[in-house]
Tab-separated table of C-alpha atoms in Angstrom:
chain	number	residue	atom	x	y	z
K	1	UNK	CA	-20.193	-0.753	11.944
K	2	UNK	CA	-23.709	-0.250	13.071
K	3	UNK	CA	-24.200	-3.832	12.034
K	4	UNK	CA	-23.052	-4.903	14.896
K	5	UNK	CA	-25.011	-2.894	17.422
K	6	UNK	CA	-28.568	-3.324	15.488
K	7	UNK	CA	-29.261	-6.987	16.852
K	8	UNK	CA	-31.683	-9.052	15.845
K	9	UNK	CA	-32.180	-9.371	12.662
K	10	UNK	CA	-29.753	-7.076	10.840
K	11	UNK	CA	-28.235	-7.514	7.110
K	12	UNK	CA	-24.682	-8.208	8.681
K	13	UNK	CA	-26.383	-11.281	10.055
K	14	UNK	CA	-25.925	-12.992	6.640
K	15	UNK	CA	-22.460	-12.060	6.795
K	16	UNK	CA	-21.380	-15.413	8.059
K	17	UNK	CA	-22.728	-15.868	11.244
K	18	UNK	CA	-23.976	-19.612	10.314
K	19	UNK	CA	-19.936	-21.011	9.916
K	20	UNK	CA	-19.253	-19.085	13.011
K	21	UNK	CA	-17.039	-16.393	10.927
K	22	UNK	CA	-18.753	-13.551	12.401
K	23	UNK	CA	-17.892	-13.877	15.600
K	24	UNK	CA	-14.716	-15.100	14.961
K	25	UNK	CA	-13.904	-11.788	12.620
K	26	UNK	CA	-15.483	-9.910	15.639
K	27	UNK	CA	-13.001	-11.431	18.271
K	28	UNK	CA	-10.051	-11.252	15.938
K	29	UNK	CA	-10.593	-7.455	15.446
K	30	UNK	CA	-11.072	-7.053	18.569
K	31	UNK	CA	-8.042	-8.405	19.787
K	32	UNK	CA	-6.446	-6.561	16.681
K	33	UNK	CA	-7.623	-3.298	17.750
K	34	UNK	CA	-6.267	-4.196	21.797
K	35	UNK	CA	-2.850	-4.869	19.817
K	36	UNK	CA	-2.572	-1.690	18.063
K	37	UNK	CA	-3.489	0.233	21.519
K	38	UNK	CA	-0.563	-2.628	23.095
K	39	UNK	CA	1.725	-0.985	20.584
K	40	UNK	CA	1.117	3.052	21.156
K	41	UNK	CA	1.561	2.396	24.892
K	42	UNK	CA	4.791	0.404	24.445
K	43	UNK	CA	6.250	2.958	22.048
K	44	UNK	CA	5.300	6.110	24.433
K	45	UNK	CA	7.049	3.911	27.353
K	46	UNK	CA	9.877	3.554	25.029
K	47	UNK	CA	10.494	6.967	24.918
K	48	UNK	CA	9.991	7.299	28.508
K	49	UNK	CA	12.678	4.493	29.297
K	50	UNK	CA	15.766	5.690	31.362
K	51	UNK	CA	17.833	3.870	29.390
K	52	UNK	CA	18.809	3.145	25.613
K	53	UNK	CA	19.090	-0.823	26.707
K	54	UNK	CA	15.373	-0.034	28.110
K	55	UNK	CA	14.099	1.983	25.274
K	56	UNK	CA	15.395	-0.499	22.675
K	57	UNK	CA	13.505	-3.599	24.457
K	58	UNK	CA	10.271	-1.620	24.684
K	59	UNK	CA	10.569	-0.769	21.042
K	60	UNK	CA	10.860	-4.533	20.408
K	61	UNK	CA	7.830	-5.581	21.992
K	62	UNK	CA	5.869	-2.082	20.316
K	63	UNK	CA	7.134	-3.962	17.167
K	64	UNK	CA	6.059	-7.636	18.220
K	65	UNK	CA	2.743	-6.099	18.880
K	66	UNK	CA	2.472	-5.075	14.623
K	67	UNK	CA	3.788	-9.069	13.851
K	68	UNK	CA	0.687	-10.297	15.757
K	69	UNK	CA	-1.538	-8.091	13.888
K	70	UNK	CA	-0.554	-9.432	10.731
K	71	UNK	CA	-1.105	-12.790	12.478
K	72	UNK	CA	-4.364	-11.463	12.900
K	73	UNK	CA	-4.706	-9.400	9.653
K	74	UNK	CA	-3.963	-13.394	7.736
K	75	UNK	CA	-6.827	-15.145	9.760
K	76	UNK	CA	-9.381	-12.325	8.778
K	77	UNK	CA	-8.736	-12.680	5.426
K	78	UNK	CA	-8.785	-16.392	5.364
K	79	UNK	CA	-12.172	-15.676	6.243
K	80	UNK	CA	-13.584	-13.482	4.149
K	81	UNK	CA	-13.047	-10.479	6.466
K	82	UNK	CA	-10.992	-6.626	6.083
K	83	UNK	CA	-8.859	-5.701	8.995
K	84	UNK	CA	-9.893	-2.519	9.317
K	85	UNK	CA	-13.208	-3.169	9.470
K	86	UNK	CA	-13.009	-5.508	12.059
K	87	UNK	CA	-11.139	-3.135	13.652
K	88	UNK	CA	-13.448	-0.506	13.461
K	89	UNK	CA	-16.008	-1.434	16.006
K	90	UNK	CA	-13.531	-0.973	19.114
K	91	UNK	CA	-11.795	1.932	17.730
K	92	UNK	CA	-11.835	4.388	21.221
K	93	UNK	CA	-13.107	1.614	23.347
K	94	UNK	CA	-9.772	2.075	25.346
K	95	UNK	CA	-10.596	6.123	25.568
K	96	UNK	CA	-12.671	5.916	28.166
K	97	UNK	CA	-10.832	3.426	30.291
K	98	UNK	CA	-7.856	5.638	30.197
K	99	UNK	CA	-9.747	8.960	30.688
K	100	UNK	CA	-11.313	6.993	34.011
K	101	UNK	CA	-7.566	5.838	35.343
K	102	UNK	CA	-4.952	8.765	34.291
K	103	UNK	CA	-1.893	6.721	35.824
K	104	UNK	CA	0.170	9.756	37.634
K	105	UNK	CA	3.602	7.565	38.220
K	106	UNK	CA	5.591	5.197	36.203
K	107	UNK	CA	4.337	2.646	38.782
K	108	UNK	CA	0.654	3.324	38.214
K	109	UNK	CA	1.174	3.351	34.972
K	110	UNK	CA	2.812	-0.335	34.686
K	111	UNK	CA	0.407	-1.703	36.828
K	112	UNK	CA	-2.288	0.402	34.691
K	113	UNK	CA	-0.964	-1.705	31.735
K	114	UNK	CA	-0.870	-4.907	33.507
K	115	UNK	CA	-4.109	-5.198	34.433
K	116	UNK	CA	-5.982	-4.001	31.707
K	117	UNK	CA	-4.072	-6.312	29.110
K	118	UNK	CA	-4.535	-8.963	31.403
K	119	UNK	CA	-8.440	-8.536	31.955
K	120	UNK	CA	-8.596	-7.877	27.884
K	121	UNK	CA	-6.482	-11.334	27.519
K	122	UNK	CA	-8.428	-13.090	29.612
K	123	UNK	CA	-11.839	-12.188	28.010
K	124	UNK	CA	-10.303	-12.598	24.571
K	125	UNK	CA	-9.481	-16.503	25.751
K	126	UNK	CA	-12.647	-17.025	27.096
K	127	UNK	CA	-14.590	-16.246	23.876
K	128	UNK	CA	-11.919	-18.074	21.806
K	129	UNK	CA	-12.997	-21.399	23.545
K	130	UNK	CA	-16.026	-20.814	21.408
K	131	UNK	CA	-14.827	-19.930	18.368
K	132	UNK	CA	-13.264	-21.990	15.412
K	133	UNK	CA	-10.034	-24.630	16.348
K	134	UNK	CA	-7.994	-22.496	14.053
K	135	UNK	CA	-9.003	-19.220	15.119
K	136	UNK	CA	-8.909	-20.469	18.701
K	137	UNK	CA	-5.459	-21.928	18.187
K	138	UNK	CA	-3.815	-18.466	16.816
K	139	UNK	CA	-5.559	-16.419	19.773
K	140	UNK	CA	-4.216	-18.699	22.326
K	141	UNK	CA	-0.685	-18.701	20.517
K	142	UNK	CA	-0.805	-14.640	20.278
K	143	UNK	CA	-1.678	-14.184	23.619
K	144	UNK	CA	1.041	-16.688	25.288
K	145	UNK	CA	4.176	-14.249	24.943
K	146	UNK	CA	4.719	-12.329	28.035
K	147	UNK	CA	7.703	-10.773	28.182
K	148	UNK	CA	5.598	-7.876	29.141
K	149	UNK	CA	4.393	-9.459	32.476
K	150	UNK	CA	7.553	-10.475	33.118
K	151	UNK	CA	8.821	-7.438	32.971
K	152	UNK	CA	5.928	-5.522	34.881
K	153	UNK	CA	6.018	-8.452	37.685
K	154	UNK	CA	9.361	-8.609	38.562
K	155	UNK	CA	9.687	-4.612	38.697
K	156	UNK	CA	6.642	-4.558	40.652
K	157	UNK	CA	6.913	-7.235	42.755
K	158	UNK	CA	10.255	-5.750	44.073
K	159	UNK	CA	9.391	-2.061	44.454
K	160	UNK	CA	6.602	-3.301	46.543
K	161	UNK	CA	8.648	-5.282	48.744
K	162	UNK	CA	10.780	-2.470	49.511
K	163	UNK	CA	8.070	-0.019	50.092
K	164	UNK	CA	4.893	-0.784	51.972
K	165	UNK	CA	3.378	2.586	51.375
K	166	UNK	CA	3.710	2.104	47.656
K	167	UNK	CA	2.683	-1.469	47.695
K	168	UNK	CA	-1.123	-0.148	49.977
K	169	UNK	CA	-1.104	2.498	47.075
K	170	UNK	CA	-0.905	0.066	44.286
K	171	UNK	CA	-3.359	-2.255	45.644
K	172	UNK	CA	-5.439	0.479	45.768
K	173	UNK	CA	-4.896	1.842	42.280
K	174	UNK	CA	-5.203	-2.207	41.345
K	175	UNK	CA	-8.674	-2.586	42.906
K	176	UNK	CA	-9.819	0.639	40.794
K	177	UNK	CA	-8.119	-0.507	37.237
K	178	UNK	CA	-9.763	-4.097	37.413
K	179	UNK	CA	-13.728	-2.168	38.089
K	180	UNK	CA	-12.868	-0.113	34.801
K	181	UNK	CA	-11.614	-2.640	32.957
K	182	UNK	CA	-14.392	-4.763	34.156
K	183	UNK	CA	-16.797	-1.867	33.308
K	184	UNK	CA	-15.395	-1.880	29.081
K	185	UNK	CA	-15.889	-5.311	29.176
K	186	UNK	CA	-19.578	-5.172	29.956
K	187	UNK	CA	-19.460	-2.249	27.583
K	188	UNK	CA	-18.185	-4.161	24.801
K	189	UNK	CA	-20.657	-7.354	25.850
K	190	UNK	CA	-23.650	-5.120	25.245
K	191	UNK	CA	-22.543	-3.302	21.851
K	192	UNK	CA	-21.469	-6.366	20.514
K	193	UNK	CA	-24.559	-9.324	20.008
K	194	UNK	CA	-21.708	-11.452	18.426
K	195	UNK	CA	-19.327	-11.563	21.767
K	196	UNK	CA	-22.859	-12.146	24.157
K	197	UNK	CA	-23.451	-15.389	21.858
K	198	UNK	CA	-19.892	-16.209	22.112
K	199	UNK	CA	-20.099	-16.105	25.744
K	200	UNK	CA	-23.337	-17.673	25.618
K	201	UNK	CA	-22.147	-20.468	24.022
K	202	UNK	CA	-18.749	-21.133	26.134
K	203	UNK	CA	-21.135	-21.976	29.342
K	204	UNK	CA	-23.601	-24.606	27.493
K	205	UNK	CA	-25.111	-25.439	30.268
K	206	UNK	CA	-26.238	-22.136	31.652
K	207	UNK	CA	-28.895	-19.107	30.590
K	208	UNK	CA	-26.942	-16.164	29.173
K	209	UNK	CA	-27.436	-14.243	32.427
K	210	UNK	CA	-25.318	-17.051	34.030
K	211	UNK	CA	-23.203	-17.325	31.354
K	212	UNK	CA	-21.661	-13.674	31.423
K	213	UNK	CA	-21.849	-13.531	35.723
K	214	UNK	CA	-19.643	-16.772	35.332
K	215	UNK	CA	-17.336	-15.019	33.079
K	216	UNK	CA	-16.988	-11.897	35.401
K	217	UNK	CA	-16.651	-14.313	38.300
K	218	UNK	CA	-13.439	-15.791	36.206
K	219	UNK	CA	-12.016	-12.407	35.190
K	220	UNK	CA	-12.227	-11.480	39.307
K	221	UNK	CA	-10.446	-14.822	39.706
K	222	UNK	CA	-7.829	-14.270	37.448
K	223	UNK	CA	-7.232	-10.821	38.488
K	224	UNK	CA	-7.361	-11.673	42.032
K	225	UNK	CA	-4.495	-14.863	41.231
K	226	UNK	CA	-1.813	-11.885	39.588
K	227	UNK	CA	-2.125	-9.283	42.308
K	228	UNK	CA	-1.280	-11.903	44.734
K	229	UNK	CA	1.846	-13.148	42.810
K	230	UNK	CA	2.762	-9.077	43.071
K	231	UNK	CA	1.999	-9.234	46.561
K	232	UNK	CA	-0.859	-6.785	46.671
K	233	UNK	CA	-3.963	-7.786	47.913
K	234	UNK	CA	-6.719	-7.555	45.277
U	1	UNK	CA	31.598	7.200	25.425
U	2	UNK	CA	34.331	9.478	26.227
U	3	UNK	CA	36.631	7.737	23.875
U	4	UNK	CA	35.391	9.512	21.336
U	5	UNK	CA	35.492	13.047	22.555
U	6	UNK	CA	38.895	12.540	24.315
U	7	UNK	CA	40.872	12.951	21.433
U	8	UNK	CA	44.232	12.345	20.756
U	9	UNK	CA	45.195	10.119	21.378
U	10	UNK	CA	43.256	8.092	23.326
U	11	UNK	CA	42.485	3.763	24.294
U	12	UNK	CA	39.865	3.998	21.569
U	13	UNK	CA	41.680	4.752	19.007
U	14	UNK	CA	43.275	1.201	18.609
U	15	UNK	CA	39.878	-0.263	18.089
U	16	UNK	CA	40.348	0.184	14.694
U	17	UNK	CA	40.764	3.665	13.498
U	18	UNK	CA	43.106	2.266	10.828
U	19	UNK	CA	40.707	0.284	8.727
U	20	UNK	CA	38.268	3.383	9.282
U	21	UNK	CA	35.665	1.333	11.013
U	22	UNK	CA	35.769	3.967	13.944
U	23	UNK	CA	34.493	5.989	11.711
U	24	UNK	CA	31.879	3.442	10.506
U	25	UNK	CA	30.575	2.786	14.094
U	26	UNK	CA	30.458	6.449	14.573
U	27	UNK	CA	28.119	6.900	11.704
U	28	UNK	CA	26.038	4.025	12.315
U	29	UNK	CA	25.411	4.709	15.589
U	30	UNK	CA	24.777	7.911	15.175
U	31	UNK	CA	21.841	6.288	11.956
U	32	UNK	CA	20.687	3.942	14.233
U	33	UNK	CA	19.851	6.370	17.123
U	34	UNK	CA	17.849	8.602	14.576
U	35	UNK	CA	16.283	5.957	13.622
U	36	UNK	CA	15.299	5.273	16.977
U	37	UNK	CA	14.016	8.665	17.482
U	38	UNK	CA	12.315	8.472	13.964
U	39	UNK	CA	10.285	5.405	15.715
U	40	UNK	CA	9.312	7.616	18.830
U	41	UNK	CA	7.889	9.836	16.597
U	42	UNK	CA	6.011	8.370	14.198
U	43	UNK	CA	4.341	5.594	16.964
U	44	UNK	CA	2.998	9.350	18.121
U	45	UNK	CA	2.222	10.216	15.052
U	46	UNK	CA	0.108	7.109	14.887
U	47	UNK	CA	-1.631	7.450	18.162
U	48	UNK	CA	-2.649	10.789	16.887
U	49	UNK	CA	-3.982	10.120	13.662
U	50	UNK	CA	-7.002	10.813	12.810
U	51	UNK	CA	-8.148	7.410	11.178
U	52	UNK	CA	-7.758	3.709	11.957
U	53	UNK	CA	-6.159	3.570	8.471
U	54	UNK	CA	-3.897	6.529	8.618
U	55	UNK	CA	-2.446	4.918	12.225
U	56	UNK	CA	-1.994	1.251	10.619
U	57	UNK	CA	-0.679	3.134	7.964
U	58	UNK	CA	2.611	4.875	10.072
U	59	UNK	CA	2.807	2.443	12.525
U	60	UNK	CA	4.024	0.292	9.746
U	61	UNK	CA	6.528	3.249	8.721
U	62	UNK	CA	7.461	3.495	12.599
U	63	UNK	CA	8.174	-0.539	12.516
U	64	UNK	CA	10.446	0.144	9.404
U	65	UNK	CA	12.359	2.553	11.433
U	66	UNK	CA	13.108	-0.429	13.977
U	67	UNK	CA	13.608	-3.006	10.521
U	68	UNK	CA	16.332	-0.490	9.604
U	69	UNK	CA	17.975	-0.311	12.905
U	70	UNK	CA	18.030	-4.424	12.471
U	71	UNK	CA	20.225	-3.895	9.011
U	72	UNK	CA	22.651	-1.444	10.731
U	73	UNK	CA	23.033	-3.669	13.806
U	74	UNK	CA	24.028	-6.621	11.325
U	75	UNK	CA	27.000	-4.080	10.144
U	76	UNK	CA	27.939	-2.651	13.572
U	77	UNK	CA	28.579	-6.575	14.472
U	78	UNK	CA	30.448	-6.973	11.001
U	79	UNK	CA	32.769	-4.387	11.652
U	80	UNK	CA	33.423	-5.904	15.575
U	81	UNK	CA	31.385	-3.240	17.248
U	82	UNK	CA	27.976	-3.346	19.589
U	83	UNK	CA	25.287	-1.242	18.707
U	84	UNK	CA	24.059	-0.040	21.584
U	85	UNK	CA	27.541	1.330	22.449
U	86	UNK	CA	27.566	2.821	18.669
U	87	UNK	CA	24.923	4.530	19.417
U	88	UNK	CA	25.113	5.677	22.904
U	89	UNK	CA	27.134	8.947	21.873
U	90	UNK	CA	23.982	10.219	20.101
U	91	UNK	CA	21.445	9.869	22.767
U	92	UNK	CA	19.883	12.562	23.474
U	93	UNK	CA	21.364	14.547	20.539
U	94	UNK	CA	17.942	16.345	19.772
U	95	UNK	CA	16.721	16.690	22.740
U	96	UNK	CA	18.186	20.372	22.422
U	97	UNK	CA	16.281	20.094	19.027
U	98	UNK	CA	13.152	19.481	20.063
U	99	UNK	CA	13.029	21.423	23.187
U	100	UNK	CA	13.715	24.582	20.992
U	101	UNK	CA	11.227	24.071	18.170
U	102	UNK	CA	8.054	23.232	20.060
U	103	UNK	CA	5.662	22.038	17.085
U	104	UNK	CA	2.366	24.185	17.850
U	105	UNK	CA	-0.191	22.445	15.173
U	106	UNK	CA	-0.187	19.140	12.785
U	107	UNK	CA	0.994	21.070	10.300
U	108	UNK	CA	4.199	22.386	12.207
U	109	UNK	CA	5.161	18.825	13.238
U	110	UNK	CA	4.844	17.191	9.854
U	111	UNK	CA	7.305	20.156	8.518
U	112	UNK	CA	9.609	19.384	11.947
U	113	UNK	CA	9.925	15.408	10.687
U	114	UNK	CA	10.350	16.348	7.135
U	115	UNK	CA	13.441	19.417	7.358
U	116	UNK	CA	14.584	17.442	11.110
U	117	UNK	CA	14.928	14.067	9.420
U	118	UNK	CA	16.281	15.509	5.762
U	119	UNK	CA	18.973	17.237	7.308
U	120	UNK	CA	20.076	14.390	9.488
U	121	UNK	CA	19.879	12.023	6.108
U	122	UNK	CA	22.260	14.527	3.881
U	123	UNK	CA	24.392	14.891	6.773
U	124	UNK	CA	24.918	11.288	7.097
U	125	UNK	CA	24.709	10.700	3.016
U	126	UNK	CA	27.470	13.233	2.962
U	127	UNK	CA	29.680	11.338	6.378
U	128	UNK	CA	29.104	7.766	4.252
U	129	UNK	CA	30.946	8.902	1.178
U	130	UNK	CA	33.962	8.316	2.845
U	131	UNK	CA	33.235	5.188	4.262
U	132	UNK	CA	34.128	1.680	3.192
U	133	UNK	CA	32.204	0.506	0.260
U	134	UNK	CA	29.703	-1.958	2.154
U	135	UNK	CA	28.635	0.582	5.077
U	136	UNK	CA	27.996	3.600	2.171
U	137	UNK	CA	26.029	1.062	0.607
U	138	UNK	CA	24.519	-0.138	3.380
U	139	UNK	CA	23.261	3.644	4.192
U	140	UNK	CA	22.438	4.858	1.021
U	141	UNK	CA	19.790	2.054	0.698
U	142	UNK	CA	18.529	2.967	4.126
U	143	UNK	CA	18.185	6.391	3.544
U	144	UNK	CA	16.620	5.613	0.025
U	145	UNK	CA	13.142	4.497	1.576
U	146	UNK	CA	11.022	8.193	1.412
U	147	UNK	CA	7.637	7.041	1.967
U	148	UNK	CA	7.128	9.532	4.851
U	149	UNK	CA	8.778	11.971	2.343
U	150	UNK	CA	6.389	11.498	-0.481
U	151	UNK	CA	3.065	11.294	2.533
U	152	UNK	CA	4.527	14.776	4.147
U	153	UNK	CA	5.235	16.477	0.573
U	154	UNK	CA	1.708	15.649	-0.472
U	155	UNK	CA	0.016	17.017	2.040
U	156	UNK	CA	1.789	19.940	3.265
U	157	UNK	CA	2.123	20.997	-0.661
U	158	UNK	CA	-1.837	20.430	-0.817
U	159	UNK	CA	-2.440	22.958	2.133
U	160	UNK	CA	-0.103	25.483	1.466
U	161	UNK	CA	-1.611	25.690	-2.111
U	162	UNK	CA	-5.212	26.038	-0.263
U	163	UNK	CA	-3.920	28.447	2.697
U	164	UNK	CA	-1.607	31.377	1.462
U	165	UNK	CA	-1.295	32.590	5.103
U	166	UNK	CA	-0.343	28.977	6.071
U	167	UNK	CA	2.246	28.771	3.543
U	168	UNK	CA	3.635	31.988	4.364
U	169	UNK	CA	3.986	30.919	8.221
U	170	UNK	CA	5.376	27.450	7.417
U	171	UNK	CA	8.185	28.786	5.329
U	172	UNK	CA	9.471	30.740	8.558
U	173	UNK	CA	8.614	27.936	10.781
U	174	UNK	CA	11.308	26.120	7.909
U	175	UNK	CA	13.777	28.734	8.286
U	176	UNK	CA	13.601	28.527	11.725
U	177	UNK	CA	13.917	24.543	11.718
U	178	UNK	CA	16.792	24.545	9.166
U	179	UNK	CA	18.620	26.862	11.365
U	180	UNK	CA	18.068	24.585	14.464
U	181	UNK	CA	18.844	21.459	12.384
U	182	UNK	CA	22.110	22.987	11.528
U	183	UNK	CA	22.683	23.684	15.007
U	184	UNK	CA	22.905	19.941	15.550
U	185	UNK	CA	25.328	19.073	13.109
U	186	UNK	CA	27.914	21.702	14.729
U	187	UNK	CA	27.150	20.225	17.501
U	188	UNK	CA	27.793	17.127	16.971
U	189	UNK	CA	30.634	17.778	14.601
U	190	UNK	CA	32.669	19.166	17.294
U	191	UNK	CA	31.973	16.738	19.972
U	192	UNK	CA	32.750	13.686	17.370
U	193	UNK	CA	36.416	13.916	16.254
U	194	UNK	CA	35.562	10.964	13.905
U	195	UNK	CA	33.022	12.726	12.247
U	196	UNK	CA	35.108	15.733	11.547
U	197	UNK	CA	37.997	13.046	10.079
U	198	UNK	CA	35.110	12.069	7.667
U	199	UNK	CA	33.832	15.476	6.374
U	200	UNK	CA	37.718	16.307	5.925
U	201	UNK	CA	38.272	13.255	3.914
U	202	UNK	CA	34.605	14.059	1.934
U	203	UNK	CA	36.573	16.411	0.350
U	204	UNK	CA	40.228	15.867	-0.223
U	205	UNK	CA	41.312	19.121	-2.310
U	206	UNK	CA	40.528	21.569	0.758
U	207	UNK	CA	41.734	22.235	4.685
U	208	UNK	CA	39.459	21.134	7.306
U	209	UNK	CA	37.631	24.630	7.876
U	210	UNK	CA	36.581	24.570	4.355
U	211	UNK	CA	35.434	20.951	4.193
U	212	UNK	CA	33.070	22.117	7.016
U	213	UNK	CA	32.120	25.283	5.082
U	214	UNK	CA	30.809	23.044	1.599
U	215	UNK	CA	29.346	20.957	3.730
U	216	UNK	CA	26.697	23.072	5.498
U	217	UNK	CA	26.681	24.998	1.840
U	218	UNK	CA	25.599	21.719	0.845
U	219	UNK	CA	23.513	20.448	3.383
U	220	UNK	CA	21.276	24.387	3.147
U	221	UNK	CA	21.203	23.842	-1.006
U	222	UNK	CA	19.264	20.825	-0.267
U	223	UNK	CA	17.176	22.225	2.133
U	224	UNK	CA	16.249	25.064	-0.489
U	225	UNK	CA	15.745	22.578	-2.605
U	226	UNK	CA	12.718	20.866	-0.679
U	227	UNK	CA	11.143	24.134	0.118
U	228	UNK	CA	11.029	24.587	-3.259
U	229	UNK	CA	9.251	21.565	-3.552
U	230	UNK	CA	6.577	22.376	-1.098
U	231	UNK	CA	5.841	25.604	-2.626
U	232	UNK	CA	7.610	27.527	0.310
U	233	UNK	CA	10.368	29.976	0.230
U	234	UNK	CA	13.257	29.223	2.158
């Protein structure tokens, strides 16, 4: 996918970037590839659950994570695109991230979970607001279900409560997560020329230096908003 | 579930022994939680695999595991049962398994699924025959689906055809597996009284003992069978 990286001009250019497909198939494979990772985690907590009732919920949401990539998979090819190939480009972007935060507890690794999906939402919906209505419309749909956060806030939110220490600890684990998470999202902004116009365009009023500190400022925000509603400070 | 290893008689019995559907809920659950297990695995097969294709490719064979468990949930509520209750009985049932036969390379794991899983299939192939007509049918069209078959017979034939000294080590890895697999049917033949009922009744002309004999007899034959197959002795 080296079209991608080798910006301006490249032959990929002419793939579609005048209609706005481009960036669109580069957001949707994105978000595919962030699924696919969604599902692996969910099915390795699955077989971690303490309980069948546990394990068979977990399963269910590893499997909801497949539906929305054929969501995904029918909006690339209404487009022209290949899934896999718009796939491609983040294949391992994740590796790094989870090299960086090895989550040594069930806790760590909910919370682990939690924030990175969140931070990876968030930045999907922020480039979405540029994008297409109907390729907007499915990203915001996809990313509304969360039965996961539900889940991770409630479980969270009370084992905290309970236990100080643990709660210092997470907010401490929390504050580290949202830098690396932060840290592939610059990553991705700086392999990928489509996403920096994306984000260019989303603030139309602003240079694209602007544009992308605005967008961090937002992700810090956001973050910020959902470790208070777990009651650790961010 | 100690109704059914408390046996006889026992409360559980009157939930329906007499139109056999204890017996159905026995082997359903005992389907569904392999199928379960099946999922586990083949999510970490996909998180292993090599290519973005190859892990599309079984986490859509890991979501059919979970489709499946969706048809024999529809009969477990037919017949008046729950399925996580049908299936409770069976959790854990290869943890013994797989603690014994640590897979050591890619090769020794693919063999593990393929003798594991073909075992558990003719066992429960074998239980269903003397089921009622709509849950035989029910899991001889489950067990029909052999796409991970046909992907693990490829391959390992493939290698073994390339790598005489492989070959020669997977067929005693087999022997070793079949002999473990085996292991789990006694098991769980004497810890289910309704499963013994149903390998009795598989075979009407003979005594209990030798019901039990014909079927491992049976159950090994097919295992030979599949070595064959691969091009390994068993």
């Amino acid at each position: 996918m080296s079209e991608t990286t080798s910006f301006p001009p490249a032959p990929a250019r002419a793939e579609g970037s005048a209609d706005g497909s481009r960036e669109a198939l580069t957001v949707l494979g994105m978000l595919a590839y962030l699924e696919l990772a969604a599902f692996s985690r969910l099915a390795a907590d699955a077989g971690l659950a303490p309980s069948l009732r546990q394990r068979l919920e977990l399963s269910g949401m590893a499997r909801e994570a497949l539906e929305r990539i054929d969501r995904l998979a029918v909006r690339v090819g209404e487009l022209g695109g290949d899934l896999e190939s718009a796939m491609a480009p983040f294949a391992g972007v994740l590796v790094d991230f989870d090299g960086r935060t090895p989550a040594s507890t069930w806790w760590e690794r909910l919370l682990k979970a939690y924030v990175g999906y969140n931070v990876a939402d968030d930045f999907c919906r922020q480039l979405a607001q540029a994008l297409d209505p109907a390729t907007r419309g499915l990203v915001e749909e996809l990313l509304e279900d969360d039965a996961h956060a539900r889940l991770v806030v409630d479980s969270l939110a009370a084992a905290g409560e309970q236990d100080p220490t643990l709660a210092s600890r997470l907010a401490l684990w929390g504050r580290r997560l949202v830098g690396e998470a932060l840290g592939v999202v610059q990553r991705v902004l700086s392999e990928q020329p489509a996403m920096r116009d994306l984000v260019a365009r989303s603030v139309p009023d602003a240079d694209p230096g602007e544009a992308q500190q605005r967008l961090f400022a937002q992700l810090t925000a956001e973050h910020s908003r959902r470790m208070d509603r777990l009651g650790l400070a961010a």
